[in-house]
Tab-separated table of C-alpha atoms in Angstrom:
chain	number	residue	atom	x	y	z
A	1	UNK	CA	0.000	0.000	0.000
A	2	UNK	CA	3.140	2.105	0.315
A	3	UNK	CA	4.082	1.755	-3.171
A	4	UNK	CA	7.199	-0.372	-2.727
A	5	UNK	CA	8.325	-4.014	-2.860
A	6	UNK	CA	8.121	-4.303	0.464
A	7	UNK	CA	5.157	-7.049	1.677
A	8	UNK	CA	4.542	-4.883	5.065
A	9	UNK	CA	1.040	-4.249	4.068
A	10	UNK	CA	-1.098	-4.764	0.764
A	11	UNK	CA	-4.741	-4.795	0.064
A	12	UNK	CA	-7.338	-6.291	-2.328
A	13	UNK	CA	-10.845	-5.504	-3.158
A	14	UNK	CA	-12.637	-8.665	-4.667
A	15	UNK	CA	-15.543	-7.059	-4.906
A	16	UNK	CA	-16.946	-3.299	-5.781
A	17	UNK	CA	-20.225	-2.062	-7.168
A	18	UNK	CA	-21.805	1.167	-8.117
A	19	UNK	CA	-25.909	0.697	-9.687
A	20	UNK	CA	-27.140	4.185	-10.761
A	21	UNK	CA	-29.978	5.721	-12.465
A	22	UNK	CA	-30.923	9.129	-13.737
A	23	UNK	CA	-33.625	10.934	-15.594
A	24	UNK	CA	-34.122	14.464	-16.782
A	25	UNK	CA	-37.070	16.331	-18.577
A	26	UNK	CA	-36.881	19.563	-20.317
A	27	UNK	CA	-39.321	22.384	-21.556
A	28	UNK	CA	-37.586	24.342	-24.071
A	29	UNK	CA	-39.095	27.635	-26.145
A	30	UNK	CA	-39.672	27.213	-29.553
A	31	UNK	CA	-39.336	30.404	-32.402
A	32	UNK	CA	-37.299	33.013	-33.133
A	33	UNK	CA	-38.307	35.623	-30.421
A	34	UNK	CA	-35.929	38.070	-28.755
A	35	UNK	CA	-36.730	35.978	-25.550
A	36	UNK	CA	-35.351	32.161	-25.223
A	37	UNK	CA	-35.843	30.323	-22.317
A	38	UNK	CA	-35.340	26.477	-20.857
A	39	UNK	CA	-36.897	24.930	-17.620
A	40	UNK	CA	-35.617	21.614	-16.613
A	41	UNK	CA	-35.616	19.017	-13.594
A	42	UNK	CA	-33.937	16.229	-13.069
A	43	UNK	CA	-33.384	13.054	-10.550
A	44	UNK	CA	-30.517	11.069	-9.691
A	45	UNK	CA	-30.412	7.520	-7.408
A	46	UNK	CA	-27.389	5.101	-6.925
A	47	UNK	CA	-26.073	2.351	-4.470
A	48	UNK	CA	-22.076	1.979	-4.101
A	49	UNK	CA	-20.353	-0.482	-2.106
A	50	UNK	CA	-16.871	-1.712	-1.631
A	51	UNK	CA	-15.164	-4.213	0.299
A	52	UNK	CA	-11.297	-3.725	1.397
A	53	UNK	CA	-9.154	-6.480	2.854
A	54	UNK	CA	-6.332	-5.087	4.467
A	55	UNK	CA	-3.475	-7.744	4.887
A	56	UNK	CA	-0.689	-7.234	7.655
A	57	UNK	CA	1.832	-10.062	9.282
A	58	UNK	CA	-0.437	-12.522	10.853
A	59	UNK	CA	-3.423	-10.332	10.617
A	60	UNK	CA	-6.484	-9.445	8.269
A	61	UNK	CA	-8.900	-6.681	8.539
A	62	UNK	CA	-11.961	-6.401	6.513
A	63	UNK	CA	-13.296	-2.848	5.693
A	64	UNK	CA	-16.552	-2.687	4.126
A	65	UNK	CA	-19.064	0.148	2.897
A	66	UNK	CA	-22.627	0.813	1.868
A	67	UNK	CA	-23.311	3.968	0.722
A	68	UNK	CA	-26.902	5.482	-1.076
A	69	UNK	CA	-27.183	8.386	-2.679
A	70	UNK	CA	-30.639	10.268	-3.925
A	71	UNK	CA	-30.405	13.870	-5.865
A	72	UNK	CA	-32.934	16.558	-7.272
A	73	UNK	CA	-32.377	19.169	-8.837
A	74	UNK	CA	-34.706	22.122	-10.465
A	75	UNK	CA	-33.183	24.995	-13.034
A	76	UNK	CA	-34.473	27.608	-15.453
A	77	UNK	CA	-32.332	29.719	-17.774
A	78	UNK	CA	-33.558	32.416	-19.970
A	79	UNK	CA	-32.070	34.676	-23.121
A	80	UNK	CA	-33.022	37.904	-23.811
A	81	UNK	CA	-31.643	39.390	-27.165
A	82	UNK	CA	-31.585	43.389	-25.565
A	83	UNK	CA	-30.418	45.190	-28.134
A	84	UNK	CA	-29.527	44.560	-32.129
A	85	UNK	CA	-27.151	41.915	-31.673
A	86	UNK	CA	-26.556	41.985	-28.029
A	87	UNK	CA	-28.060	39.059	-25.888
A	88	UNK	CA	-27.927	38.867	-22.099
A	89	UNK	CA	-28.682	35.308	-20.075
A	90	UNK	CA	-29.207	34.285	-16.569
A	91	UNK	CA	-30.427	31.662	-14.692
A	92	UNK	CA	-30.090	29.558	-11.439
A	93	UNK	CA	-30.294	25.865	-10.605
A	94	UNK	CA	-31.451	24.346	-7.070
A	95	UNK	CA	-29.395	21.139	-6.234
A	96	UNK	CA	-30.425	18.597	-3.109
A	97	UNK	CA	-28.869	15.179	-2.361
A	98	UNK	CA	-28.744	13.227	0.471
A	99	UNK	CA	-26.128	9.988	1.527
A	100	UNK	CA	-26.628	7.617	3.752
A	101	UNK	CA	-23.722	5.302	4.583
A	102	UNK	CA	-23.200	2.052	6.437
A	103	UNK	CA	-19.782	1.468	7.420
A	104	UNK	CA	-18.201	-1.939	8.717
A	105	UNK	CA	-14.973	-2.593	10.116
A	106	UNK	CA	-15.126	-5.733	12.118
A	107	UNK	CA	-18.594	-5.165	13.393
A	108	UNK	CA	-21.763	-3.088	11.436
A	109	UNK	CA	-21.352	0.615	12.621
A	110	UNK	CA	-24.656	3.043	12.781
A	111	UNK	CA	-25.702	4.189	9.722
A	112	UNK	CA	-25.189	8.036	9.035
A	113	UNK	CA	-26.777	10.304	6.904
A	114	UNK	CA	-26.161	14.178	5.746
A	115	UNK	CA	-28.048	16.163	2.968
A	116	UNK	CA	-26.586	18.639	1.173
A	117	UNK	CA	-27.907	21.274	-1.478
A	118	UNK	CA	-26.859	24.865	-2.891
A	119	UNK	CA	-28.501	27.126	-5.829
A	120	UNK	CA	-25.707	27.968	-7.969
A	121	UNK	CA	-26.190	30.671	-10.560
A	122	UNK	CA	-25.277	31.584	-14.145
A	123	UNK	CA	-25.045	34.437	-16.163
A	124	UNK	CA	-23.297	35.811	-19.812
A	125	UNK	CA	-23.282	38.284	-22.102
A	126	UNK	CA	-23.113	38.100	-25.845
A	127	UNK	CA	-22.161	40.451	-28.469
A	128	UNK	CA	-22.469	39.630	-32.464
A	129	UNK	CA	-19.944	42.297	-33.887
A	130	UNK	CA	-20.685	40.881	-37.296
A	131	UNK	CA	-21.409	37.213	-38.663
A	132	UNK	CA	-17.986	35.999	-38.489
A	133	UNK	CA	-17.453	37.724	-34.567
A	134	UNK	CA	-18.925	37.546	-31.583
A	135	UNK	CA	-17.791	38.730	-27.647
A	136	UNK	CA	-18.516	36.940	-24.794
A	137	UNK	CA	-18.114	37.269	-20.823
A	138	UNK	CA	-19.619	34.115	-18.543
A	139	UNK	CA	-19.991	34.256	-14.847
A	140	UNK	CA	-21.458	30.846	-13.071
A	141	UNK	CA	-20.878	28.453	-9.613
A	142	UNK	CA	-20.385	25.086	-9.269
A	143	UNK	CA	-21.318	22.681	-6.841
A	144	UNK	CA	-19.871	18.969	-6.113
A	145	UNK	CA	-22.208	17.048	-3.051
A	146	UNK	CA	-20.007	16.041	-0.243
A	147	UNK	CA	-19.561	12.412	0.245
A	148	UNK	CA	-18.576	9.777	2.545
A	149	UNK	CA	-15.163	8.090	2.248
A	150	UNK	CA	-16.455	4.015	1.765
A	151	UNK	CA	-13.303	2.789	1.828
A	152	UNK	CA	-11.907	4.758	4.527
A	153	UNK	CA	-15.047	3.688	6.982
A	154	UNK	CA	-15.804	7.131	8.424
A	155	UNK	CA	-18.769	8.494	9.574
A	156	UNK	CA	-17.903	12.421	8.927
A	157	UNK	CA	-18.348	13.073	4.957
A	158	UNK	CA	-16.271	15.046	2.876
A	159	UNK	CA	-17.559	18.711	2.742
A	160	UNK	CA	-19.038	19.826	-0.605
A	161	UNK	CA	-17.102	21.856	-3.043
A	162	UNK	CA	-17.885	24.964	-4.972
A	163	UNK	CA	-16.822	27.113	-7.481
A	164	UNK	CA	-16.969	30.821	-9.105
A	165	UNK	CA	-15.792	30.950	-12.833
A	166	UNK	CA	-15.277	34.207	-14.882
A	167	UNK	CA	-15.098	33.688	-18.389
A	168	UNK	CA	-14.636	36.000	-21.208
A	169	UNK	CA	-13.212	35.785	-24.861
A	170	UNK	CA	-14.176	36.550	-28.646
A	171	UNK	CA	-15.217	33.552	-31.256
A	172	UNK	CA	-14.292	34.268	-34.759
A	173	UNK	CA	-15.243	32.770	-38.179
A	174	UNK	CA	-13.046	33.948	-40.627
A	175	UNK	CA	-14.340	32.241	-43.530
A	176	UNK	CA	-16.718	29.104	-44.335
A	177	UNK	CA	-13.454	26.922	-43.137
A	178	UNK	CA	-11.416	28.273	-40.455
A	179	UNK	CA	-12.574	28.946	-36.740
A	180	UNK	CA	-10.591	30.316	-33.984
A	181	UNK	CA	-11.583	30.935	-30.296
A	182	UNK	CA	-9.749	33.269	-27.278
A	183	UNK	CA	-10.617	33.556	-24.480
A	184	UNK	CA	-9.355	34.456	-20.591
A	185	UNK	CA	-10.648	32.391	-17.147
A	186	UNK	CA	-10.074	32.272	-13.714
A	187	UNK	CA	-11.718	29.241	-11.034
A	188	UNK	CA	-11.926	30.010	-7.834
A	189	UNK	CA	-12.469	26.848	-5.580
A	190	UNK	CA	-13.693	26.745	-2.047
A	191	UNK	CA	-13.446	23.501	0.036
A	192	UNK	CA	-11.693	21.712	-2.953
A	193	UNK	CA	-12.305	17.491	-2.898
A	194	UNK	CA	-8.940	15.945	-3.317
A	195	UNK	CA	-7.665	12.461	-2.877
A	196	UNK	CA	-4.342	12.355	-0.435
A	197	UNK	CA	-3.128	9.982	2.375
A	198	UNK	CA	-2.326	10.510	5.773
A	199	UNK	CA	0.937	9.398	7.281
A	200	UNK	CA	-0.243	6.181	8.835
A	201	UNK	CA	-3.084	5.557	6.580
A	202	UNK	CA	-3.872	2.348	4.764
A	203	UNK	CA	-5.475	3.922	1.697
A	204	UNK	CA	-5.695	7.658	0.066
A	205	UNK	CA	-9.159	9.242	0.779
A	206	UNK	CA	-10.694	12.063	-0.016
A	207	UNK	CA	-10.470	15.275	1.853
A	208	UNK	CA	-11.356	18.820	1.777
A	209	UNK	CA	-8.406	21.545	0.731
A	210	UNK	CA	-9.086	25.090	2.236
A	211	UNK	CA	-8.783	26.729	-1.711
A	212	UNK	CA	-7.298	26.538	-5.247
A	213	UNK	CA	-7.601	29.448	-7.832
A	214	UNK	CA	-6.643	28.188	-11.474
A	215	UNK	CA	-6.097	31.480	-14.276
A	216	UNK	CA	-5.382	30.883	-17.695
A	217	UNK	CA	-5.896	31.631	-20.884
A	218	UNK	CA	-7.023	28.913	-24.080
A	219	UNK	CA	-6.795	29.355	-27.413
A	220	UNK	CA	-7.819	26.814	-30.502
A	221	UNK	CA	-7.805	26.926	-33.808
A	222	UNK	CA	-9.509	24.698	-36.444
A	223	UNK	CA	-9.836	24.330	-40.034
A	224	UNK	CA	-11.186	22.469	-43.296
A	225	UNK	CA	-8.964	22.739	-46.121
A	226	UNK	CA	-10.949	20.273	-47.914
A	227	UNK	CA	-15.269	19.755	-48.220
């Protein structure tokens, strides 16, 4: 489990599982308005499980974990062209999930339970200069559900993790065949979810980091020289 040659400590999992199912309906606008709009909800339900054997000199321990998840989630956008060629959009979505975990190491621990939810927003501007150019700025939050670490058996879940992201760059087409994109962004994360082991531990779980901020800048390019 170290990573090295040495047989101090290793571990197998004969046997993992993960059954899921999701479904999402939509009501979208239909013509050619100056006002677009979408309204959507959606439903997510899955059951995970692992089981860990954690081999030592003369001992074994055997970690296993149930863990059921159950999300909703509600949203509505709308785009409003304001002006000649200048479009403004906004909307919001309403997230809710709940996990319940069983843990067992040894004996059948009580099962836990924590819901989480958050209403992360969205929102952009859009300029056509002309056919072939158009500006853009973006502004919108994330949001991961915390979790519970299965394989680590514990009963305290992994906070959730958000995000702010600025966006804002140009989109050109040059001619029927070439396309190029700029643009400039910077992520701001809050509790980031990242996958590290303690000194001591058996296996790398998640935990939360206090903050990450990513800033960059993309460019692409594409083109079809022939039809």
């Amino acid at each position: 489990s170290d990573g090295s040659s040495v047989p101090g400590r290793w571990l197998e999992s004969p046997r993992d599982f993960n059954n899921a199912w999701s479904q999402e309906v939509r009501l979208v606008s239909q013509g050619d308005g100056p006002l677009q709009w979408i309204v959507g909800a959606m439903g997510f339900g899955s059951k995970a499980g692992t089981t860990l054997d954690v081999y030592t000199p003369g001992r074994v321990t055997n970690i296993r974990g149930r863990q059921k998840a159950k999300a909703y989630a509600g949203y509505a956008e709308a785009t409003y062209e304001v002006l000649d060629r200048l479009f403004v959009s906004g909307g919001v979505r309403y997230s809710w999930e709940r996990k319940t975990f069983t843990p067992f190491v040894g004996t059948v621990s009580p099962t836990v339970s924590k819901a989480f939810d958050d209403w992360t927003p969205h929102g952009s501007v859009r300029f056509e200069l002309s056919p072939e150019a158009t500006l853009f700025a973006t502004y919108s939050e994330g949001f991961k559900s915390g979790i519970y670490n299965i394989a680590a058996a514990g009963t305290v879940p992994v906070r959730p993790e958000t995000i702010k992201a600025i966006e804002a760059g140009v989109k050109l087409q040059p001619s029927s065949f070439l396309r190029a994109n700029l643009s400039a962004f910077t992520y701001d994360y809050k509790d980031l979810q990242v996958s590290a082991r303690l000194a001591g531990n058996t296996v790398a779980f998640l935990q939360n980091v206090g903050a990450a901020k990513i800033k960059g800048i993309d460019f692409d390019i594409s083109a079809a020289p022939v039809e």
